Short mmCIF file of N, CA and C and ligand atoms in Angstrom, two decimals:
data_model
loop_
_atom_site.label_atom_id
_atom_site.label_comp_id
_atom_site.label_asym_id
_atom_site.label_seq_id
_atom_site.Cartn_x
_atom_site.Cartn_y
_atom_site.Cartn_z
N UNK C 11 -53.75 -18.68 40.16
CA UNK C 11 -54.75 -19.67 40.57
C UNK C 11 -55.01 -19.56 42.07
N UNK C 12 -54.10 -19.71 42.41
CA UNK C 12 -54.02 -19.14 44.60
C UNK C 12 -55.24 -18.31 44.55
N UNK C 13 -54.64 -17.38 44.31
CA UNK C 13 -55.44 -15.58 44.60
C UNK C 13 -56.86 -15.91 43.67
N UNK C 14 -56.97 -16.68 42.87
CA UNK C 14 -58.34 -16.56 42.31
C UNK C 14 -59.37 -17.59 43.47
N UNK C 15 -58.58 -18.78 43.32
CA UNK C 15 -59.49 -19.46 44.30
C UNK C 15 -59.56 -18.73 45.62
N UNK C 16 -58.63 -18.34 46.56
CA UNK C 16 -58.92 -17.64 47.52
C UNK C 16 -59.80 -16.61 47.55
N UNK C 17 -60.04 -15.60 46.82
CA UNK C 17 -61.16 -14.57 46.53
C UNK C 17 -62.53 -15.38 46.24
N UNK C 18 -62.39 -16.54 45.68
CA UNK C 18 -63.85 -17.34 44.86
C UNK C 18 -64.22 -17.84 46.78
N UNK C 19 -63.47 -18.45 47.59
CA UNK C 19 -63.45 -19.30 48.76
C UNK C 19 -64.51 -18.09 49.70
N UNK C 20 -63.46 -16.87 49.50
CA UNK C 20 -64.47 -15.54 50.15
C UNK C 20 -65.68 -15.30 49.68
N UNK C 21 -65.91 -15.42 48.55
CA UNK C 21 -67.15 -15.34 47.92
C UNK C 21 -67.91 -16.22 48.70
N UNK C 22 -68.17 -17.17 47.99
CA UNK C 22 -68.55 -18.41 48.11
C UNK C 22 -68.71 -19.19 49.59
N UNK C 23 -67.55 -19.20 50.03
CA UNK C 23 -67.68 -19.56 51.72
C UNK C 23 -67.03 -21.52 51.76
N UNK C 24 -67.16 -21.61 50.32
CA UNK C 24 -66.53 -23.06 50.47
C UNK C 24 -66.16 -23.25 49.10
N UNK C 25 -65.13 -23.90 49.05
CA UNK C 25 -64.90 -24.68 47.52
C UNK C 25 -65.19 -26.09 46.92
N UNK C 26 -65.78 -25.78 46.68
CA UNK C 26 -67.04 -27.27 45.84
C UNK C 26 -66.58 -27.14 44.06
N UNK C 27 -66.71 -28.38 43.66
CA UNK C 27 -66.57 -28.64 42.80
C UNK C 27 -66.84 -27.27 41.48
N UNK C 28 -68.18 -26.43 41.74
CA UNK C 28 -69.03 -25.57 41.18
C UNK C 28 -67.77 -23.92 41.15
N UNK C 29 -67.21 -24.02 42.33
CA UNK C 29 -66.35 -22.79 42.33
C UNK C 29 -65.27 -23.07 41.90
N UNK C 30 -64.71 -24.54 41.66
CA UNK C 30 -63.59 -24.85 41.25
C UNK C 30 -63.59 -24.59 40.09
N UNK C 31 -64.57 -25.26 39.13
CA UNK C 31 -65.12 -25.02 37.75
C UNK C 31 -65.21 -23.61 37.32
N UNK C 32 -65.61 -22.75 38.19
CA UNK C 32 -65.87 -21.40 37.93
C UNK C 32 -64.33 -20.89 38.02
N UNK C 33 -63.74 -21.12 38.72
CA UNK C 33 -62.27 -20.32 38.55
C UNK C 33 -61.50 -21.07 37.20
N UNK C 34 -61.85 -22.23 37.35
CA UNK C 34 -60.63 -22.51 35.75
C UNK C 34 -61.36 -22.05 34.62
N UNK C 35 -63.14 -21.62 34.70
CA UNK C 35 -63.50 -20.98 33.28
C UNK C 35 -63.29 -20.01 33.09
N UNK C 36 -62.78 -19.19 34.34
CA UNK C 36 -62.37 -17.57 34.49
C UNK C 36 -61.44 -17.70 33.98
N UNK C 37 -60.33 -18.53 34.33
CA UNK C 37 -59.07 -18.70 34.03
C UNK C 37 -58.64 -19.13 32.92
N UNK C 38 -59.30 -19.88 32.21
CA UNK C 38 -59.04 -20.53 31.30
C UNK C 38 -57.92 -21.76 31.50
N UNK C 39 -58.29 -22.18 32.25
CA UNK C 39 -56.92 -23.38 33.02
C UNK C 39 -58.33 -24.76 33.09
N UNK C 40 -57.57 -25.72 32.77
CA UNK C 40 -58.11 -27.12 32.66
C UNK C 40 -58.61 -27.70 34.10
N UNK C 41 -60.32 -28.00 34.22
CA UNK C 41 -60.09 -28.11 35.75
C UNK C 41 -59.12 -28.73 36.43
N UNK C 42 -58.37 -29.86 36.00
CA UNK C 42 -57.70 -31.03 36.58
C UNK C 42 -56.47 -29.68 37.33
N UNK C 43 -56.10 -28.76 36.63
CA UNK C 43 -54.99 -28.48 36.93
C UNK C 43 -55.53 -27.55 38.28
N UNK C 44 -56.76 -26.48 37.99
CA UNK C 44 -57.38 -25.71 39.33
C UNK C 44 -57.74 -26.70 40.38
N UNK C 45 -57.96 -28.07 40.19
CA UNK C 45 -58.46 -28.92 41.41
C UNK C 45 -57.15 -29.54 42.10
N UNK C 46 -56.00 -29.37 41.41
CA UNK C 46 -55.09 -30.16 41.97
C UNK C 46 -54.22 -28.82 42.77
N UNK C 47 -54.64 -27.54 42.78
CA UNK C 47 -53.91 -27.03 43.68
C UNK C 47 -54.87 -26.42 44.63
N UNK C 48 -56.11 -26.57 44.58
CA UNK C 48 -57.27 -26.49 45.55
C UNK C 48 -57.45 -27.36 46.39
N UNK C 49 -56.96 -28.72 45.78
CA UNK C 49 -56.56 -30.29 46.95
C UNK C 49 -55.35 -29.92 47.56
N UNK C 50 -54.61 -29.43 47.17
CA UNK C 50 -53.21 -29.39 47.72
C UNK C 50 -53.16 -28.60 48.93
N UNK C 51 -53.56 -27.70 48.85
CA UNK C 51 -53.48 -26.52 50.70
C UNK C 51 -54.79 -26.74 51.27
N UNK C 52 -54.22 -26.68 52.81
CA UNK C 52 -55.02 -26.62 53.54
C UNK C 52 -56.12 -25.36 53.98
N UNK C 53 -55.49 -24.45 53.39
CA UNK C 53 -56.75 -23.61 53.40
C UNK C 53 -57.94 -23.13 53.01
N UNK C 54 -57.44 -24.23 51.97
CA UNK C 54 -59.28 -24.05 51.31
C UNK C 54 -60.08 -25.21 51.78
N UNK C 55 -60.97 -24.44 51.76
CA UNK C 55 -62.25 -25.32 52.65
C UNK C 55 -63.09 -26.08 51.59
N UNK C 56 -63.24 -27.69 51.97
CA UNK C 56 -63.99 -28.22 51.03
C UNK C 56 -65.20 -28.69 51.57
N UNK C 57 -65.49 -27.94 53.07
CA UNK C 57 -66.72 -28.42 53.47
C UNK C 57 -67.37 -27.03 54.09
N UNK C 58 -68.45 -27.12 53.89
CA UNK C 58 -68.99 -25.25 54.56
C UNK C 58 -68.96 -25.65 56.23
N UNK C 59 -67.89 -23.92 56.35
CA UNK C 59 -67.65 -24.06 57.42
C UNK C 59 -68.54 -22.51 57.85
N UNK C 60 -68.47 -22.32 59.44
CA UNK C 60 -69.55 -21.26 60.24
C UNK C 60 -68.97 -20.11 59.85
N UNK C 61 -69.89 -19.03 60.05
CA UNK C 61 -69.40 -17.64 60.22
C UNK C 61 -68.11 -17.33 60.80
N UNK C 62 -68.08 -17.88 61.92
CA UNK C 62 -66.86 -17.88 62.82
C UNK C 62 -65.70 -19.23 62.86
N UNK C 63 -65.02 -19.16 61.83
CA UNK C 63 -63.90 -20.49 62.34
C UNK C 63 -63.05 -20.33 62.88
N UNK C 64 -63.03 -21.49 64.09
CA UNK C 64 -61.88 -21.23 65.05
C UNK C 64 -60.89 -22.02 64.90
N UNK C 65 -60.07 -21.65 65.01
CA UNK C 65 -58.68 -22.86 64.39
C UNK C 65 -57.70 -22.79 65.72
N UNK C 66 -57.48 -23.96 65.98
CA UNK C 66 -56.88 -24.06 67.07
C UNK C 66 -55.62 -24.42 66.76
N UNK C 67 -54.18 -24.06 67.20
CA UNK C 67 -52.89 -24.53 67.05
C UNK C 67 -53.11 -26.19 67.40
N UNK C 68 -52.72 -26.96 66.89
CA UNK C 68 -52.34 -28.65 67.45
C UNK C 68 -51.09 -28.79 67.27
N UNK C 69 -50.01 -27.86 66.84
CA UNK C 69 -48.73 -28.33 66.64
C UNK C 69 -47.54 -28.66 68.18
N UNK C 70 -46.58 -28.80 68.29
CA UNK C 70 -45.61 -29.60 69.17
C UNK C 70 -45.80 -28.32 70.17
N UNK C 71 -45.58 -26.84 70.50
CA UNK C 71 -45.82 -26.27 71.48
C UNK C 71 -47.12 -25.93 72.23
N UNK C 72 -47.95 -25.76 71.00
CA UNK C 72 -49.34 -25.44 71.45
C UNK C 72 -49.86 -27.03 72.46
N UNK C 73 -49.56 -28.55 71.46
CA UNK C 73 -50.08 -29.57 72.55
C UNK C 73 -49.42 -29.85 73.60
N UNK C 74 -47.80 -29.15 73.75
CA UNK C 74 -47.52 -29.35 75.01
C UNK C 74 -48.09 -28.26 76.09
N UNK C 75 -49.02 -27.22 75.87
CA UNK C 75 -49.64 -26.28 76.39
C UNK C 75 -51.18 -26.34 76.55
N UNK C 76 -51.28 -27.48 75.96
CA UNK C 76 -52.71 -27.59 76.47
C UNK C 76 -53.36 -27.74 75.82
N UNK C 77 -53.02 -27.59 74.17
CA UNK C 77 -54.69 -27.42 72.85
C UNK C 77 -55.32 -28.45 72.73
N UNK C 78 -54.50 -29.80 73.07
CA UNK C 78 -55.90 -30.58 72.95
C UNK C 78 -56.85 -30.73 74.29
N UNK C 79 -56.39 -30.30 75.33
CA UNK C 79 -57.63 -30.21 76.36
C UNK C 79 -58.78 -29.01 75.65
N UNK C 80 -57.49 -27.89 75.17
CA UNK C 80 -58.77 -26.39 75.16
C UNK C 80 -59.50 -27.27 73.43
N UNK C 81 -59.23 -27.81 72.80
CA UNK C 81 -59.67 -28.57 71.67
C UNK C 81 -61.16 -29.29 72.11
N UNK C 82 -60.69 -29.94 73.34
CA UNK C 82 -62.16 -31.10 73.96
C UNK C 82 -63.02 -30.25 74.46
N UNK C 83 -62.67 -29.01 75.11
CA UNK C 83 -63.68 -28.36 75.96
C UNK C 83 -64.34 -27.38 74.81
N UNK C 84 -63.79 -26.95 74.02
CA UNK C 84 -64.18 -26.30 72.91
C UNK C 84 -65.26 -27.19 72.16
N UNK C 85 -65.12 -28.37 71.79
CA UNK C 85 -66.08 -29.40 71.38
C UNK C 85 -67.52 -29.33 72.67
N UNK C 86 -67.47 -29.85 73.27
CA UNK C 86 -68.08 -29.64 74.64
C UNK C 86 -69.23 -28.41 74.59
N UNK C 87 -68.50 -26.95 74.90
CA UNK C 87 -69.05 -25.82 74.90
C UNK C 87 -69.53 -25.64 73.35
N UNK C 88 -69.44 -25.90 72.52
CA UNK C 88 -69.80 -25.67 71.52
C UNK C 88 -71.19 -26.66 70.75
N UNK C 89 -70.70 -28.23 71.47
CA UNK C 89 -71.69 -29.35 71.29
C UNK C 89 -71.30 -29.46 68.98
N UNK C 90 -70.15 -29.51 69.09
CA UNK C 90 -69.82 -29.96 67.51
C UNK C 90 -68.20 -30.96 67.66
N UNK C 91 -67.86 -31.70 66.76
CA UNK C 91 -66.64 -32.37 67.03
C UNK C 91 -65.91 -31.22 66.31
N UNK C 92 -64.65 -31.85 66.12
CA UNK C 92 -63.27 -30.55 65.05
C UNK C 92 -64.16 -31.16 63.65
N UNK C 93 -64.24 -29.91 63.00
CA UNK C 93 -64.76 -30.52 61.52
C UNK C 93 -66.15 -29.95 61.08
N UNK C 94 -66.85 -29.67 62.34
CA UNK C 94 -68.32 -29.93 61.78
C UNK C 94 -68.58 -27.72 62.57
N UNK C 95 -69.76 -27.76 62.22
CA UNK C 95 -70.38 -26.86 62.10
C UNK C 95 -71.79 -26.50 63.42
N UNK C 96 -71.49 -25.67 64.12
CA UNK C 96 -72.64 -25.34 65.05
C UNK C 96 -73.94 -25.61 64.41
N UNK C 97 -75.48 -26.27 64.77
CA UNK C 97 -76.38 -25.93 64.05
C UNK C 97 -77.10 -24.05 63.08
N UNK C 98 -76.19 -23.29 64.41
CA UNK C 98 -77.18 -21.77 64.09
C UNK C 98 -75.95 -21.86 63.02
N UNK C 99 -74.95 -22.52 62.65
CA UNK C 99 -73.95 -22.07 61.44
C UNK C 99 -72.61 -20.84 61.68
N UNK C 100 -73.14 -20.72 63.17
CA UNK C 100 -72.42 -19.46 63.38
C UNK C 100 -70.64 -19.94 63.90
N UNK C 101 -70.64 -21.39 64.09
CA UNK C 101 -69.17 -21.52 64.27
C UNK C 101 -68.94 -22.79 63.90
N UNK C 102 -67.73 -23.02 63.39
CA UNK C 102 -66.92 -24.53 62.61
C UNK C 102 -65.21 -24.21 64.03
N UNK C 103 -65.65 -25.71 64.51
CA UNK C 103 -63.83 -25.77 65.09
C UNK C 103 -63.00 -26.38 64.04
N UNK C 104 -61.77 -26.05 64.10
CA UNK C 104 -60.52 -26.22 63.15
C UNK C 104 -59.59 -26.72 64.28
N UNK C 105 -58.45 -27.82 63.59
CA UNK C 105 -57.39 -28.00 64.03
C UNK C 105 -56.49 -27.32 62.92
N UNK C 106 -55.43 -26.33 63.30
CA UNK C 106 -54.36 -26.08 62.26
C UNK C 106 -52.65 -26.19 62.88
N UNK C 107 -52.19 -26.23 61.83
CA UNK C 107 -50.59 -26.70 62.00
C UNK C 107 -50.18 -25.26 62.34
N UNK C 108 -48.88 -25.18 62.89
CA UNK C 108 -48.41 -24.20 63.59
C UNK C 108 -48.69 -22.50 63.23
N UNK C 109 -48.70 -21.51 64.08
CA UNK C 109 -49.59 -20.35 63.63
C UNK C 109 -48.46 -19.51 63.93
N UNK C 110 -47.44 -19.79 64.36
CA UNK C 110 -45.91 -19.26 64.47
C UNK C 110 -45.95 -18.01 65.40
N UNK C 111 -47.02 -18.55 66.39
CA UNK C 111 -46.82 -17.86 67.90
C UNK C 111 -46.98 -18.69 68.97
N UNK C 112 -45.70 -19.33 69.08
CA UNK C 112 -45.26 -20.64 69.77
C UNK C 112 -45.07 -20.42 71.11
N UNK C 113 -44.33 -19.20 71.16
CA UNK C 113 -44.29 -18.41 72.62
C UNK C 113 -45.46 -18.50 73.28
N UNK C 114 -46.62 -18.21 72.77
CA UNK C 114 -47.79 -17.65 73.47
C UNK C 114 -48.59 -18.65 72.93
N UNK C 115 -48.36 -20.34 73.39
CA UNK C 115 -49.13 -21.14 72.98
C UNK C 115 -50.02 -21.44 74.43
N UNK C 116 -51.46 -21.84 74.39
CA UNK C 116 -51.63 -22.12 73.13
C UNK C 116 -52.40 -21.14 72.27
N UNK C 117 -52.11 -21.23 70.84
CA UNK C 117 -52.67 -20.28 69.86
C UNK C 117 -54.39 -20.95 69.57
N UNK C 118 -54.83 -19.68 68.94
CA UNK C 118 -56.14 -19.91 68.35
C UNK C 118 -55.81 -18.53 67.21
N UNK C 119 -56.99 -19.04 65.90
CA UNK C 119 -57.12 -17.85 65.15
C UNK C 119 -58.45 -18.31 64.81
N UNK C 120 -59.10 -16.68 64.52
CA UNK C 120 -60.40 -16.64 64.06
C UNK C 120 -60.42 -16.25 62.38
N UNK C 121 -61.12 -16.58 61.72
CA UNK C 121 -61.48 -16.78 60.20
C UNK C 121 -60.10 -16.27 59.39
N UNK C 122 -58.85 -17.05 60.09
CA UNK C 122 -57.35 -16.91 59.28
C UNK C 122 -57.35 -15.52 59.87
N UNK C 123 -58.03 -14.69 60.28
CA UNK C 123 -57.37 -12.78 60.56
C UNK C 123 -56.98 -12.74 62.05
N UNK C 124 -57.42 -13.46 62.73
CA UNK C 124 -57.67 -12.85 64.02
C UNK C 124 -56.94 -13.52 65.41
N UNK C 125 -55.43 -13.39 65.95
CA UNK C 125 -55.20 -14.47 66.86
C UNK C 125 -55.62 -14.59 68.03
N UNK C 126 -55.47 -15.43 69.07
CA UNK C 126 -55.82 -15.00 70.21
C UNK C 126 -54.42 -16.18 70.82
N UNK C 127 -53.90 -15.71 72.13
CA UNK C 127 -53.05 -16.28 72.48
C UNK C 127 -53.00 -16.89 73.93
N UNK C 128 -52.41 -17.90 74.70
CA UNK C 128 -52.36 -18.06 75.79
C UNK C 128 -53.77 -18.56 76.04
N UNK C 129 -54.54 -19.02 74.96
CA UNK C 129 -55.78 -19.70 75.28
C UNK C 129 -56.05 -20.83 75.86
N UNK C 130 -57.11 -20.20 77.09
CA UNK C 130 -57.42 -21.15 78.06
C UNK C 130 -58.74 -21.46 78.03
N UNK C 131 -59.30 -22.72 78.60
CA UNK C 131 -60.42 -22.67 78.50
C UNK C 131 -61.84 -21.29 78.86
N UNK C 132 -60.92 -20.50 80.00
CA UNK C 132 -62.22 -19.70 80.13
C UNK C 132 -62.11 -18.30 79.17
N UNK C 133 -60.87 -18.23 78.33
CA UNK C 133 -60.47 -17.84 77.16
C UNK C 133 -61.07 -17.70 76.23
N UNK C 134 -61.67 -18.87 75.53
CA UNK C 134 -62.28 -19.74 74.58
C UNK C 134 -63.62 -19.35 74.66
N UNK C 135 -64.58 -19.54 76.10
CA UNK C 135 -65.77 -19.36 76.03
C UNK C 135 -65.78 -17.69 75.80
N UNK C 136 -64.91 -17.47 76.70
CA UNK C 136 -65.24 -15.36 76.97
C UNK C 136 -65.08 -15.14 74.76
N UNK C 137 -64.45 -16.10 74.38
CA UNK C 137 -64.42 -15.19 72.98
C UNK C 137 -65.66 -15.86 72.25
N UNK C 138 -66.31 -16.98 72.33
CA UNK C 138 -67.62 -17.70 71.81
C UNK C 138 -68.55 -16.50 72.16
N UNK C 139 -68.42 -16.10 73.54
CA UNK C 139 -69.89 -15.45 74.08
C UNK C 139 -69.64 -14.06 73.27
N UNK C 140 -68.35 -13.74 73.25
CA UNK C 140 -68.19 -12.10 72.52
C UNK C 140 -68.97 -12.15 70.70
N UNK C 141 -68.33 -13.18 70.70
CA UNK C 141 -68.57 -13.37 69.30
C UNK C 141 -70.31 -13.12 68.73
N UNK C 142 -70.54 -14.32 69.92
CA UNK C 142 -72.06 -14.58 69.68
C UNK C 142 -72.74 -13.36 69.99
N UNK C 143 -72.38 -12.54 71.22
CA UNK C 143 -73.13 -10.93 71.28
C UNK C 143 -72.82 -10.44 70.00
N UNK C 144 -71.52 -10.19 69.85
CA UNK C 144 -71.54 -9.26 67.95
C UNK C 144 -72.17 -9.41 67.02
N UNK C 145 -72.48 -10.84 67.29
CA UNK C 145 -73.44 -11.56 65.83
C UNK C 145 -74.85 -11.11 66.21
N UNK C 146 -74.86 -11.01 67.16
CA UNK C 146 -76.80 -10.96 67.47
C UNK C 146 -76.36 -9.10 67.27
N UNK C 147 -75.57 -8.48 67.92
CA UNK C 147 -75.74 -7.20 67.60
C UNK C 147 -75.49 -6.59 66.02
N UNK C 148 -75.12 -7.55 65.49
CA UNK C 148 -75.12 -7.00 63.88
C UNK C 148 -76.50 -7.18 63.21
S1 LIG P 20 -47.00 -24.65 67.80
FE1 LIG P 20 -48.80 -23.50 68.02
S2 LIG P 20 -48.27 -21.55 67.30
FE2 LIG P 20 -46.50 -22.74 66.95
#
């Protein structure tokens, strides 16, 4: 069930009721039982999030390092709260629980693959603006 919803999440880009349904008819599993482990982790997304999600560490080393300042300025430069979605769609901010590079807090990861460490605010923008050139150059 994991690995199906996670592949459907890639597909799809969010898990809504419609992909939930679609994996337990694949599966043959009762929705109640595919929705109750699709509620259960945090990694599945139940709201469409941007091309680019940035997930910021909030756990005990990263906020003694700074993530909720680089959290506010990230809101700020971006003009979205944690939660919501750029208008062009091209980025969603994330708060996530520890990314188990505590050393080199504070952490950030991009779409779960990608870390970046020791993030500072002028950190943050230099990887928005990279991002946003790649996107316009694709
Ligand atoms: S507390 Fe942020 S990576 Fe561990």
């Amino acid at each position: 069930v994991l690995m199906a919803l996670r592949l459907a999440q890639d597909e799809y880009g969010v898990m809504d009721e419609a992909v939930i349904r679609a994996v337990g008819s694949y599966l043959e599993l009762p929705l109640a039982q595919v929705s109750e482990v699709a509620s259960f982790y945090s990694l599945y997304r139940h709201k469409p999030a941007g091309k680019y999600r940035l997930a910021v560490c909030n756990s005990i080393s990263c906020m003694l390092c700074g993530s909720e300042s680089l959290i506010r300025s990230l809101e700020v430069h971006l003009g979205i709260k944690v939660g919501e979605v750029t208008e062009d769609g091209l980025f969603s901010l994330h708060e996530t629980e520890c990314l188990a590079a505590c050393s080199m807090a504070p952490a950030l990861i991009v779409n779960d693959e990608t870390y970046h460490y020791n993030v500072d605010e002028a950190k943050a923008q230099a990887l928005i603006n990279a991002l946003r050139e790649a996107d316009h150059g694709a």
